[in-house]
Coordinates of C-alpha atoms in Angstrom, one line a residue:
Chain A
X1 CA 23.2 24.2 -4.6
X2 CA 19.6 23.1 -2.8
X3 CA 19.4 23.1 0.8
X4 CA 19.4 19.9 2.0
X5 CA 16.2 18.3 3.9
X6 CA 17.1 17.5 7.6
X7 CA 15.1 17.8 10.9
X8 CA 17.5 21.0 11.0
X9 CA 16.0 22.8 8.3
X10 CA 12.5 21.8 9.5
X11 CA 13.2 23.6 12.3
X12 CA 14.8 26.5 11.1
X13 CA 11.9 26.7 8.5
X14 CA 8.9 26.6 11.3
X15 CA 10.6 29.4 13.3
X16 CA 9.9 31.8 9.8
X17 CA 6.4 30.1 9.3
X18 CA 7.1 27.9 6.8
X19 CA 7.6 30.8 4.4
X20 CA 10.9 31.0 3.2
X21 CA 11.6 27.2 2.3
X22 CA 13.6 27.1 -1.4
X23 CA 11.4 26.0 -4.6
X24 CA 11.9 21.8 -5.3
X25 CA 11.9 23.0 -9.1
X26 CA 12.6 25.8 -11.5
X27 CA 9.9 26.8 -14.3
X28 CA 11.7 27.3 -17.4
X29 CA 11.0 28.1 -20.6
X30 CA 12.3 25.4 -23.5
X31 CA 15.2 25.4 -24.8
X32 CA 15.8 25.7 -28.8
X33 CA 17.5 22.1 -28.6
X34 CA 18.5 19.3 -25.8
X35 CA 20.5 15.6 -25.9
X36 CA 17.4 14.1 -24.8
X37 CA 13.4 15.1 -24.6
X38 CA 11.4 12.9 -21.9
X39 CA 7.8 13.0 -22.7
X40 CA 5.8 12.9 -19.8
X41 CA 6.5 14.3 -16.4
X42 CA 4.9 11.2 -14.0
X43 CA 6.3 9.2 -12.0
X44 CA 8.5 6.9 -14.4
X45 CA 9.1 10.1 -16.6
X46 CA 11.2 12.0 -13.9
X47 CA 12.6 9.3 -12.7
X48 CA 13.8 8.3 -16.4
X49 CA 15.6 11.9 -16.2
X50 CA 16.7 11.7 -13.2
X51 CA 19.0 8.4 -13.8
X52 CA 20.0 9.6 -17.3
X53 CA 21.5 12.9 -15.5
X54 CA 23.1 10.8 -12.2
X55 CA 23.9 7.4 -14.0
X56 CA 24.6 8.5 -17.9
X57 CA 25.5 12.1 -17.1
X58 CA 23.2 13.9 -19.8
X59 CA 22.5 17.1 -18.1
X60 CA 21.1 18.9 -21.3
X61 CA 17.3 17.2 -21.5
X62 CA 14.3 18.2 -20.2
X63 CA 10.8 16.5 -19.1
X64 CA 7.9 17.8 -21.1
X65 CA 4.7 17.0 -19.5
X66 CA 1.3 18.9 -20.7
X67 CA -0.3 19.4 -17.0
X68 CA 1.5 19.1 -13.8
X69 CA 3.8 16.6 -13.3
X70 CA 2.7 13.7 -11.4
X71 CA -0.9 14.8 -11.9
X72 CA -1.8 11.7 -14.3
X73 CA -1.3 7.8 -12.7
X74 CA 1.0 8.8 -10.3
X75 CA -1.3 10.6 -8.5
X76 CA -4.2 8.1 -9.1
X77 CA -2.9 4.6 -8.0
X78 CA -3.1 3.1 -5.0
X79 CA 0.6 2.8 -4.0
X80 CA 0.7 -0.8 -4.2
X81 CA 4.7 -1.9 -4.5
X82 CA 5.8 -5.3 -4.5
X83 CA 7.9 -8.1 -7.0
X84 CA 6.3 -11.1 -6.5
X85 CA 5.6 -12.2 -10.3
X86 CA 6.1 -15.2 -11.7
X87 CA 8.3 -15.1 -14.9
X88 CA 12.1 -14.6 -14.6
X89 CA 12.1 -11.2 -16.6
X90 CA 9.1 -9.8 -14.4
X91 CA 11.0 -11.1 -11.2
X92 CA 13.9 -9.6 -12.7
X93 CA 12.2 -6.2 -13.7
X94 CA 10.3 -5.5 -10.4
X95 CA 12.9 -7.0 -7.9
X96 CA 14.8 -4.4 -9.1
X97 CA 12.7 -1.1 -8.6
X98 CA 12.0 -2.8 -5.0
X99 CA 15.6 -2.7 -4.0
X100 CA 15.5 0.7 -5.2
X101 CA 12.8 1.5 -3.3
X102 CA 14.7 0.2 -0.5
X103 CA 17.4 3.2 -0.1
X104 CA 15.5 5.6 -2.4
X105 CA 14.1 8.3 0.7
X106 CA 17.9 8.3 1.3
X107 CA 19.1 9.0 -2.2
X108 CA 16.5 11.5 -3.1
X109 CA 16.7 13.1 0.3
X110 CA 12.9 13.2 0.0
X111 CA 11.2 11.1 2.2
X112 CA 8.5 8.9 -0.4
X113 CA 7.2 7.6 3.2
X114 CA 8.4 4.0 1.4
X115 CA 6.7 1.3 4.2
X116 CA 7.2 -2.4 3.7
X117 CA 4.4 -2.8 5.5
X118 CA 4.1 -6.6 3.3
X119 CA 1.3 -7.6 0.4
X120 CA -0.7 -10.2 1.2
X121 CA -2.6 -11.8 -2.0
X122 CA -5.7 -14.5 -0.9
X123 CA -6.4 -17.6 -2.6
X124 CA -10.2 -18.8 -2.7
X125 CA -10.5 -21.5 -5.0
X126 CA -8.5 -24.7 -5.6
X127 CA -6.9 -23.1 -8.5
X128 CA -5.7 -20.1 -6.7
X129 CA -4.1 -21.9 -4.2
X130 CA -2.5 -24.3 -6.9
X131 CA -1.2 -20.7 -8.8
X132 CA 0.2 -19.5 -5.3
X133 CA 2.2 -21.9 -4.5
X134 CA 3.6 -22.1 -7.8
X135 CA 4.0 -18.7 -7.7
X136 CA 5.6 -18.4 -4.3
X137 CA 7.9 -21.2 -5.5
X138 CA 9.1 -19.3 -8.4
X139 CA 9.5 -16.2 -6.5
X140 CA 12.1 -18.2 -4.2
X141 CA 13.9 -19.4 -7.0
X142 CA 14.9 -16.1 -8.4
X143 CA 15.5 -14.5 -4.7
X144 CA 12.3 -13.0 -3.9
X145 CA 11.0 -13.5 -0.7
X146 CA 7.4 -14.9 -0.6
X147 CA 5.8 -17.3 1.3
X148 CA 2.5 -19.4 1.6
X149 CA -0.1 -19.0 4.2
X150 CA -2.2 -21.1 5.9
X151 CA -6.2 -19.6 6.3
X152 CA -5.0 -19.8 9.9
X153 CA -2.2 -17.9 9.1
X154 CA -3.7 -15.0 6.5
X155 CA -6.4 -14.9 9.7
X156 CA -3.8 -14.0 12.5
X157 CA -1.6 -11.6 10.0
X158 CA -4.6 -9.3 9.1
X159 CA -7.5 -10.0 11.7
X160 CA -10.1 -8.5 10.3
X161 CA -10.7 -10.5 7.6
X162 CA -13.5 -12.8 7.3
X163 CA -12.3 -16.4 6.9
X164 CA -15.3 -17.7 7.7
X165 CA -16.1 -21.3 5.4
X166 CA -19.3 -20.0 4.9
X167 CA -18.8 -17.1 2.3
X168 CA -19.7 -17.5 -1.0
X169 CA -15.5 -17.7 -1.8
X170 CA -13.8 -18.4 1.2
X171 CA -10.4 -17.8 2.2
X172 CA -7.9 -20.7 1.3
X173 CA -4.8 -19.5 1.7
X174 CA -2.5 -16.7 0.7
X175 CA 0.8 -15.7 -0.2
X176 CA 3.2 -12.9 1.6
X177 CA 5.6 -10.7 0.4
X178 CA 7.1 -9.4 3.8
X179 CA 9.1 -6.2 1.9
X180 CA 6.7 -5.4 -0.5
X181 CA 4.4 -2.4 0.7
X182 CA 3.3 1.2 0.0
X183 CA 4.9 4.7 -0.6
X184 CA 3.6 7.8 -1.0
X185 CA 2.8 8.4 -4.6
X186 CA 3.1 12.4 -4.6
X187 CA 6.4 12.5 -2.9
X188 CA 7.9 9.9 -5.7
X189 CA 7.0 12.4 -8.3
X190 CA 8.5 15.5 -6.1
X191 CA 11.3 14.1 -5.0
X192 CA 12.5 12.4 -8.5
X193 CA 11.5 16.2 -9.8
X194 CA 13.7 17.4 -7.0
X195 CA 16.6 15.2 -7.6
X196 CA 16.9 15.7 -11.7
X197 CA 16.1 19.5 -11.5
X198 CA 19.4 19.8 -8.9
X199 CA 21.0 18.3 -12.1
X200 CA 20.3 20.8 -14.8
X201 CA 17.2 18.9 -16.4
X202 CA 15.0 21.3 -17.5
X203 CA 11.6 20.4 -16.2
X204 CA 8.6 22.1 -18.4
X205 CA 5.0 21.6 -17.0
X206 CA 1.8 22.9 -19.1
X207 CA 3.6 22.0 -22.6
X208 CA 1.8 19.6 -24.3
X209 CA 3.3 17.5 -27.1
X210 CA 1.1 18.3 -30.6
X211 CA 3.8 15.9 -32.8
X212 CA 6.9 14.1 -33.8
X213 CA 9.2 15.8 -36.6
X214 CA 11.1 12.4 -38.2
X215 CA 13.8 12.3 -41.0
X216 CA 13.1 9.5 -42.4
X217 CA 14.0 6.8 -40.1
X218 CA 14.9 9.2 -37.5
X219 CA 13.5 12.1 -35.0
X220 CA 14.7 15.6 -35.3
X221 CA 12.5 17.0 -32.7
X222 CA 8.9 17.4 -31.1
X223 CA 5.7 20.5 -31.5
X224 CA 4.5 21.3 -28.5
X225 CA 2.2 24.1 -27.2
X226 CA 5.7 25.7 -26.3
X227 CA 6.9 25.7 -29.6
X228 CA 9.3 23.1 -31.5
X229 CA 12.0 21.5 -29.0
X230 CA 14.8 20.2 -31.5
X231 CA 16.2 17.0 -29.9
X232 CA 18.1 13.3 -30.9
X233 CA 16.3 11.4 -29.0
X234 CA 12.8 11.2 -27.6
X235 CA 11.7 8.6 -24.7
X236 CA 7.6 8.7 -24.3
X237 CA 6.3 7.8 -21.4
X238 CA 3.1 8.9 -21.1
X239 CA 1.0 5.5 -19.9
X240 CA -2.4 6.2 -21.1
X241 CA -2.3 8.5 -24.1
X242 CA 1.2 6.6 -25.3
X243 CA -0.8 5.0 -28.2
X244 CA -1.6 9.2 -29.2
X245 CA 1.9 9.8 -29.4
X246 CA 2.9 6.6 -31.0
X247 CA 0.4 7.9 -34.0
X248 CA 2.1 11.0 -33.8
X249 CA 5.3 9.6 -34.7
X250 CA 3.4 7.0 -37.3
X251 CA 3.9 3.5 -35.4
X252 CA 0.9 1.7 -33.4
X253 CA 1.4 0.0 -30.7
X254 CA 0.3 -3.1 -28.7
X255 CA -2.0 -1.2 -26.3
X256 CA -5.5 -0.5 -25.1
X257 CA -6.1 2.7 -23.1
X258 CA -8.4 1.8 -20.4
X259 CA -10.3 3.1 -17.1
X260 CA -9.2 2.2 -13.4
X261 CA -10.5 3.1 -11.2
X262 CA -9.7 4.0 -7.5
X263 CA -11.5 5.0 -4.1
X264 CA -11.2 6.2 -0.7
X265 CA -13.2 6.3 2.5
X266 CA -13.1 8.8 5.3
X267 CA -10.3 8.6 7.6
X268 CA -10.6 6.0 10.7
X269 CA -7.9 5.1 13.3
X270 CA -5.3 2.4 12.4
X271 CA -7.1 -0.7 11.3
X272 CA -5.5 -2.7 8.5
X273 CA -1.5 -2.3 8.9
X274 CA -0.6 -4.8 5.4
X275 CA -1.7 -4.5 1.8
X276 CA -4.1 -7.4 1.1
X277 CA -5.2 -8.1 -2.5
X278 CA -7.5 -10.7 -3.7
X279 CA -7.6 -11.8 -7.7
X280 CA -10.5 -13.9 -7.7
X281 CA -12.9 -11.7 -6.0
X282 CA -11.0 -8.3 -7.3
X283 CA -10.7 -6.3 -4.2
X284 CA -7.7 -4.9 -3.1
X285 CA -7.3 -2.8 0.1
X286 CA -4.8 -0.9 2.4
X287 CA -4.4 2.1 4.5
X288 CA -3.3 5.7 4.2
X289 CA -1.0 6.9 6.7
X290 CA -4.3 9.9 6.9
X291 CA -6.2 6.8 7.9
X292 CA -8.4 6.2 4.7
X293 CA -8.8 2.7 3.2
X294 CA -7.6 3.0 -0.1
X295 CA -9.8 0.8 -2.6
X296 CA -8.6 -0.7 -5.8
X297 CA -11.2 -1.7 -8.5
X298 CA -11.0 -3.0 -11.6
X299 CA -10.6 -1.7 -15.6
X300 CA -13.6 -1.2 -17.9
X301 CA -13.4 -3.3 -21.0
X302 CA -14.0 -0.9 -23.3
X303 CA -10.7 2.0 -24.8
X304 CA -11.8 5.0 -23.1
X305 CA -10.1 7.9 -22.5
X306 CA -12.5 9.8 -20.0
X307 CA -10.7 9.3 -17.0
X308 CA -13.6 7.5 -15.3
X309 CA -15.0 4.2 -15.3
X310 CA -18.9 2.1 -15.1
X311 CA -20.1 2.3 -11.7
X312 CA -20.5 -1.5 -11.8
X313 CA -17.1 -1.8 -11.3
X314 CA -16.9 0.0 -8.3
X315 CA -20.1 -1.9 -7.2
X316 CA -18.6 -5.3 -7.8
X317 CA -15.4 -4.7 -5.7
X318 CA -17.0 -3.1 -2.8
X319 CA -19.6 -5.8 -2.5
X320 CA -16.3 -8.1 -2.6
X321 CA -14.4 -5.6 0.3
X322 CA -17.8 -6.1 2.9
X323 CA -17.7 -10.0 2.3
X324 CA -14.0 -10.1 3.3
X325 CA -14.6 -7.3 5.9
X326 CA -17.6 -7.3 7.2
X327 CA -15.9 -4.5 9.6
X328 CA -16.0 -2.1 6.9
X329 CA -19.7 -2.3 6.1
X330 CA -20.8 1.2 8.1
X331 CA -17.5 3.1 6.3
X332 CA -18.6 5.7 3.8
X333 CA -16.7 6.6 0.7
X334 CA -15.0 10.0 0.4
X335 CA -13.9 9.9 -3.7
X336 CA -13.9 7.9 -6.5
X337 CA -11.8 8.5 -9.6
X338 CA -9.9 7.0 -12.9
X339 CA -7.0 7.1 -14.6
X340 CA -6.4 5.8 -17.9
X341 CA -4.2 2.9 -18.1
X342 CA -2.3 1.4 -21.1
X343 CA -2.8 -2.5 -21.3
X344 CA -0.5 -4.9 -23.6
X345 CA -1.8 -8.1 -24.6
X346 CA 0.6 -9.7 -22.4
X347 CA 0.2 -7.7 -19.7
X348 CA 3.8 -6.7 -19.4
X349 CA 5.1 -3.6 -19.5
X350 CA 6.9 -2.0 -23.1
X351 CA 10.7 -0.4 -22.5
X352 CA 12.2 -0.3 -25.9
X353 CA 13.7 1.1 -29.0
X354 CA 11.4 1.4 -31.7
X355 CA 11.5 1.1 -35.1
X356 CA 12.2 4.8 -35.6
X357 CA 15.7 5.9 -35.0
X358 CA 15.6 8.2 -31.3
X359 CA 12.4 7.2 -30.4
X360 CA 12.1 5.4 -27.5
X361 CA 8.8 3.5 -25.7
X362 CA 8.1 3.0 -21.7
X363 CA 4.7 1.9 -21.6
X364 CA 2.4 -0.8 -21.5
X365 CA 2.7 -1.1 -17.5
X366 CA -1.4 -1.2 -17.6
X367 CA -2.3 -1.8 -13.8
X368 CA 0.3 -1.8 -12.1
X369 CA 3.1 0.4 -12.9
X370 CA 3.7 2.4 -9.6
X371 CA 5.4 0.0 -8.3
X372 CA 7.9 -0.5 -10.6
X373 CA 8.9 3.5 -10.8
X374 CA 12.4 3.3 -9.8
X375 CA 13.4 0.7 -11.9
X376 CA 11.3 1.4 -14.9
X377 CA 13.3 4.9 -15.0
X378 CA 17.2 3.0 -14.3
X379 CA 16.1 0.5 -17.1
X380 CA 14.7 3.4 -19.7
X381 CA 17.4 5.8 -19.2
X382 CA 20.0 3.2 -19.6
X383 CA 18.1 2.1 -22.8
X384 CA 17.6 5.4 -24.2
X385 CA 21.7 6.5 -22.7
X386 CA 22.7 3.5 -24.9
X387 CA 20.4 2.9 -27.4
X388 CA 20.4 -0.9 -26.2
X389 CA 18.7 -2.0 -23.7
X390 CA 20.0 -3.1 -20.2
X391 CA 19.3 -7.0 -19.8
X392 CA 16.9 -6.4 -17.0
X393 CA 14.7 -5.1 -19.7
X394 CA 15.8 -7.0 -22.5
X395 CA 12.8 -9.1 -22.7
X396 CA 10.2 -6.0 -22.6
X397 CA 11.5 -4.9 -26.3
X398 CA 8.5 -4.1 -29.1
X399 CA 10.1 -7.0 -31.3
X400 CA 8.0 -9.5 -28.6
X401 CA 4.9 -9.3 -30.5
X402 CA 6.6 -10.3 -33.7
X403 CA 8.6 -12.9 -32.4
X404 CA 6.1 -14.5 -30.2
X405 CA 8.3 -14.4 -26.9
X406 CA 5.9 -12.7 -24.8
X407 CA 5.9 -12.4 -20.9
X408 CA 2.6 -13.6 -20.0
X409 CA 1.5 -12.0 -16.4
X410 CA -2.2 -12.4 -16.7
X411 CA -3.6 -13.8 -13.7
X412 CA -0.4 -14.9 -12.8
X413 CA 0.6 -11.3 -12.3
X414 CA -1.5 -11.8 -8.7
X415 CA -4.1 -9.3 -9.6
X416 CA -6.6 -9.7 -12.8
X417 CA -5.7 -7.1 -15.5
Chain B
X1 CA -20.9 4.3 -17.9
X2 CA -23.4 4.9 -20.7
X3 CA -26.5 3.7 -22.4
X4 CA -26.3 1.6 -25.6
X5 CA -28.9 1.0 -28.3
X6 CA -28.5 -2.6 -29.4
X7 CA -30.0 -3.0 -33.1
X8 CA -31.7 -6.1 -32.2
X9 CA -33.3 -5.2 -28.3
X10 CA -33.0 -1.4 -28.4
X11 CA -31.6 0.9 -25.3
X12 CA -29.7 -1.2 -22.6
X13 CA -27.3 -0.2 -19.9
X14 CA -24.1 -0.6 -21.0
X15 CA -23.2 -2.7 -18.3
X16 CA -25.1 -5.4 -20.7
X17 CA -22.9 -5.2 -23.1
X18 CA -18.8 -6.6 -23.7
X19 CA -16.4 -4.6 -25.7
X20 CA -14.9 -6.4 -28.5
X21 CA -11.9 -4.1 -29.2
X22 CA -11.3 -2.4 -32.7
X23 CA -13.7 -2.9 -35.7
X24 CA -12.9 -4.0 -38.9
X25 CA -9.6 -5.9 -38.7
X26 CA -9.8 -8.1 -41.8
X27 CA -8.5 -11.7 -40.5
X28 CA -6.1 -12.2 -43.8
X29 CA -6.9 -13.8 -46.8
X30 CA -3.8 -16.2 -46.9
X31 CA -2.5 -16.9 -43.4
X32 CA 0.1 -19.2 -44.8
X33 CA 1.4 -16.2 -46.7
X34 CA 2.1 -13.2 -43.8
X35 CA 5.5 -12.6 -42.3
X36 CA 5.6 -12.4 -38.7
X37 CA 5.9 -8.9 -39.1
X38 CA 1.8 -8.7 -40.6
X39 CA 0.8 -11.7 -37.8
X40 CA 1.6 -8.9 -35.1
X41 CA 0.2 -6.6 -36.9
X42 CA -2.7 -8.6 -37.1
X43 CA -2.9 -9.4 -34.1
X44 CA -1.2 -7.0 -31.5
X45 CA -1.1 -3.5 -33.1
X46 CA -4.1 -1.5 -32.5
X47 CA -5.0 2.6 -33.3
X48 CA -6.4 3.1 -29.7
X49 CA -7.4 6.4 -30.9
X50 CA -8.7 9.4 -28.3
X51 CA -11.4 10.7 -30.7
X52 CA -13.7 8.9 -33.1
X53 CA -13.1 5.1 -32.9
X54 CA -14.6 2.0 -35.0
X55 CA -15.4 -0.6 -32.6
X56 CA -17.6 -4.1 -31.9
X57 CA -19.8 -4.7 -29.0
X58 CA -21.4 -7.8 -28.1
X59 CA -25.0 -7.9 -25.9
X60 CA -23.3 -10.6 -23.6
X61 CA -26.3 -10.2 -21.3
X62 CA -29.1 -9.8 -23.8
X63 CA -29.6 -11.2 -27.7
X64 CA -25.8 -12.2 -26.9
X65 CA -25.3 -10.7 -31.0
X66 CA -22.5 -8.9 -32.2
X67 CA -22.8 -5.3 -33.6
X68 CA -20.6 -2.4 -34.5
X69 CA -20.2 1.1 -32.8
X70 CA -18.8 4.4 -33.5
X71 CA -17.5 6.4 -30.4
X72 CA -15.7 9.2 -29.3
X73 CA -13.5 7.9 -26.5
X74 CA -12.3 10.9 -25.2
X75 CA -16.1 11.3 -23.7
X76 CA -17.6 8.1 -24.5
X77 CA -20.5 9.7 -27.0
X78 CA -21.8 7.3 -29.5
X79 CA -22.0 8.1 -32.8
X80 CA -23.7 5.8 -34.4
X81 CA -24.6 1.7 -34.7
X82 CA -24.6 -0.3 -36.9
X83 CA -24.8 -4.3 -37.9
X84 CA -22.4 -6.6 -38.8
X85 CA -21.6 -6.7 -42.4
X86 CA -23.2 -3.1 -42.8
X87 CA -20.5 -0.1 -44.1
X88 CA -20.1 1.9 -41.4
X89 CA -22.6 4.9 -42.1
X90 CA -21.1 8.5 -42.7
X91 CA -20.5 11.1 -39.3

């Protein structure tokens, strides 16, 4: 049984130094055979484990991931949560991981420093404010709070900014989500690792998948650097590089792997307490709680797989960051990096069944997947549990690009893609 | 970030340039005739490969032509260029 967190255990841990606190995970070696193999041990990976042991109790599975787990996107975004899309199924889809977010600290009894701390998204054109509003209506309908701000308004919620008529795109308007917000990316990965570890699933870091063994129509098991795991069923999510595993298993799929990037600047005192996001002018900004801004730029346009992007891109969105906040213009930058980040057509995320018996896709969540952890595991563990997919994530099946019933979120998503 | 050497100008900054996705997908001979199953195909599925990729770049801030590339993009080294039309040369 693991010790339970508590300001008890804190304190009974700092009077030994620190030194005798219990390991979050085991390091085991791989099984011959399990129920289920997760591929990929991120952020949506763990968490996919962690609900098919609690919800679907299958104990016998493990996460195989082929560095350390949350060392890919989930340690490279920039913690942005929040539901405010504008389609039903998107409503429907992130709504959902934010109510999780909502208890999840408490659940996991890891604290993922979850902090509602609202996203604010700015409107500086006619069209943007037209898109707003239609967005903030839509939100409403299905239950999501959002509402519409004045320039006035944007201006006294986050002061800093620069709504001055004068810039070259002005400030309009904006919309607020008052519970969307930030958590703290590391601890999501830990304390989903944590949580599904307590429950028997076997978590296996350096093992990196080299293929797919299928039977035909079905899979019978997976290569990797730890030899071959025999398993039923086999749900990849492994964002960037899902396209390399998908031609593993001989499917393609709807995706282009591409860098985003992310930055940081030194820590300064408390200056920017909400998320605030801006589409047109792509520059999105909030704060640690170490006190660095934390900087979100945009994708290359070419498939890359480098894990870093143009400089130009950086460029463009920090020349966008000093118009808004002219504040900010002394601040120097303490790292830059990129993550690789798998972008449907639609940009909408993929949780489905595949044409391959057992083999199961989450991917496809190109920017902006973080935020949707929680759910995007529920929603994949039911599907892969089930072999059908719960209806929250009935519209995010492969079929989509066949039948033409995609969920378009470009632009309307809030941030370009 | 890279350098590219346009057929038509020679060596640019690749900040010049606009990816145009995957090379060589044949638009199909009969439209009327493909299933829905060959449209997405068509126009969805892509390889995405991490290795050596076939791919078309446009000099959006230059001669504004279309060419093909070869690349490796698990370090963004080009292989080789070549013009539309052209077979892709051997690597």
């Amino acid at each position: 049984m693991r010790n339970k967190y508590s300001v008890f255990s804190l304190i009974k841990n700092a009077l030994s130094y620190h030194e005798n606190w219990q390991r979050a995970w085991k390091d085991p070696t791989p099984k011959k055979e399990y129920d289920a193999v997760i591929v990929g041990g991120g952020g949506h990976g763990l968490a996919t484990a962690y609900y098919l042991a609690k919800k679907h109790n299958m104990k016998n599975i493990a996460v195989v991931e082929k560095g350390w787990i949350g060392g890919g996107n989930t340690g490279r975004n920039t913690t942005i949560i929040r539901s405010n899309y504008l389609w039903d199924a998107s409503a429907g889809l992130y709504d959902h991981a934010l109510k999780i977010w909502e208890g999840l600290s408490q659940e996991l009894n890891y604290n993922v420093m979850f902090s509602q701390r609202g996203v604010m998204n700015l409107a500086h054109n006619l069209q943007d404010v037209r898109d707003l509003k239609r967005r903030t209506h839509a939100n409403r309908l299905n239950g999501i709070d959002a509402v519409y701000l004045s320039t006035e308004e944007v201006k006294k919620f986050c002061p800093i900014i620069n709504t001055s008529q004068d810039i070259r795109y002005p400030v309009l308007g904006g919309t607020l989500q008052r519970r969307a917000g930030t958590a703290r990316h590391d601890a999501v990965a830990w304390g989903y690792a944590r949580g599904a570890d307590e429950m028997g699933v076997d978590i296996i870091q350096n093992c990196e998948v080299k293929g797919i063994k299928r039977n035909g129509d079905s899979v019978e098991g997976i290569e990797t650097t730890k030899g071959f795991i025999k398993t039923k069923k086999i749900g990849v999510v492994a964002a960037g590089h899902s396209s390399v595993i998908a031609n593993m298993a001989g499917i393609r799929l709807p995706l282009e792997s591409k860098p985003l990037q992310a930055l940081v600047s030194e820590p300064v005192k408390p200056i920017i307490d909400t998320v605030v996001m801006s589409n047109a002018v792509h520059a999105y900004v909030s704060q640690s709680d170490k006190g660095e801004l934390v900087i979100g730029a945009g994708t290359d346009d070419y498939v890359s797989y480098t894990q870093k992007g143009s400089h130009q891109i950086v460029e463009g969105t920090l020349n966008a960051i000093l118009e808004l906040y002219p504040i900010f213009s002394r601040m120097r930058m303490l790292r830059q990096w990129g993550g690789i980040v798998d972008i449907c057509p639609d940009a909408s995320p993929i949780l489905s069944k595949t044409s391959i018996k057992g083999l199961y896709f989450n991917c496809g969540w190109g920017t902006g997947g973080f935020k949707a952890t929680p759910g995007s595991g529920d929603l994949f563990a039911h599907t892969i549990a089930n072999d059908e997919p719960h209806k929250l994530n009935a519209a995010f099946n492969l079929n989509r690009f066949v039948s033409g019933d995609l969920v378009d979120e470009h632009g309307a998503a809030a941030v370009a893609h | 970030m890279f350098v590219i050497n346009c057929p038509y100008c020679g060596e640019r900054d690749q900040q010049e340039f606009k990816a145009g996705g995957e090379a060589h997908i044949e638009r199909p001979k009969q439209p009327t005739e493909l299933s829905d199953d060959e449209w997405a195909e068509y126009l969805f599925m892509r390889k995405n490969i991490k290795g050596v990729q076939y791919e078309r770049w446009n000099h959006a801030h230059g001669c504004r032509k279309w060419f093909n590339m070869i690349r490796d993009t698990s370090n963004d080294e080009i292989k080789a260029i070549y013009k539309m039309g052209e077979k892709p040369p051997s690597i």
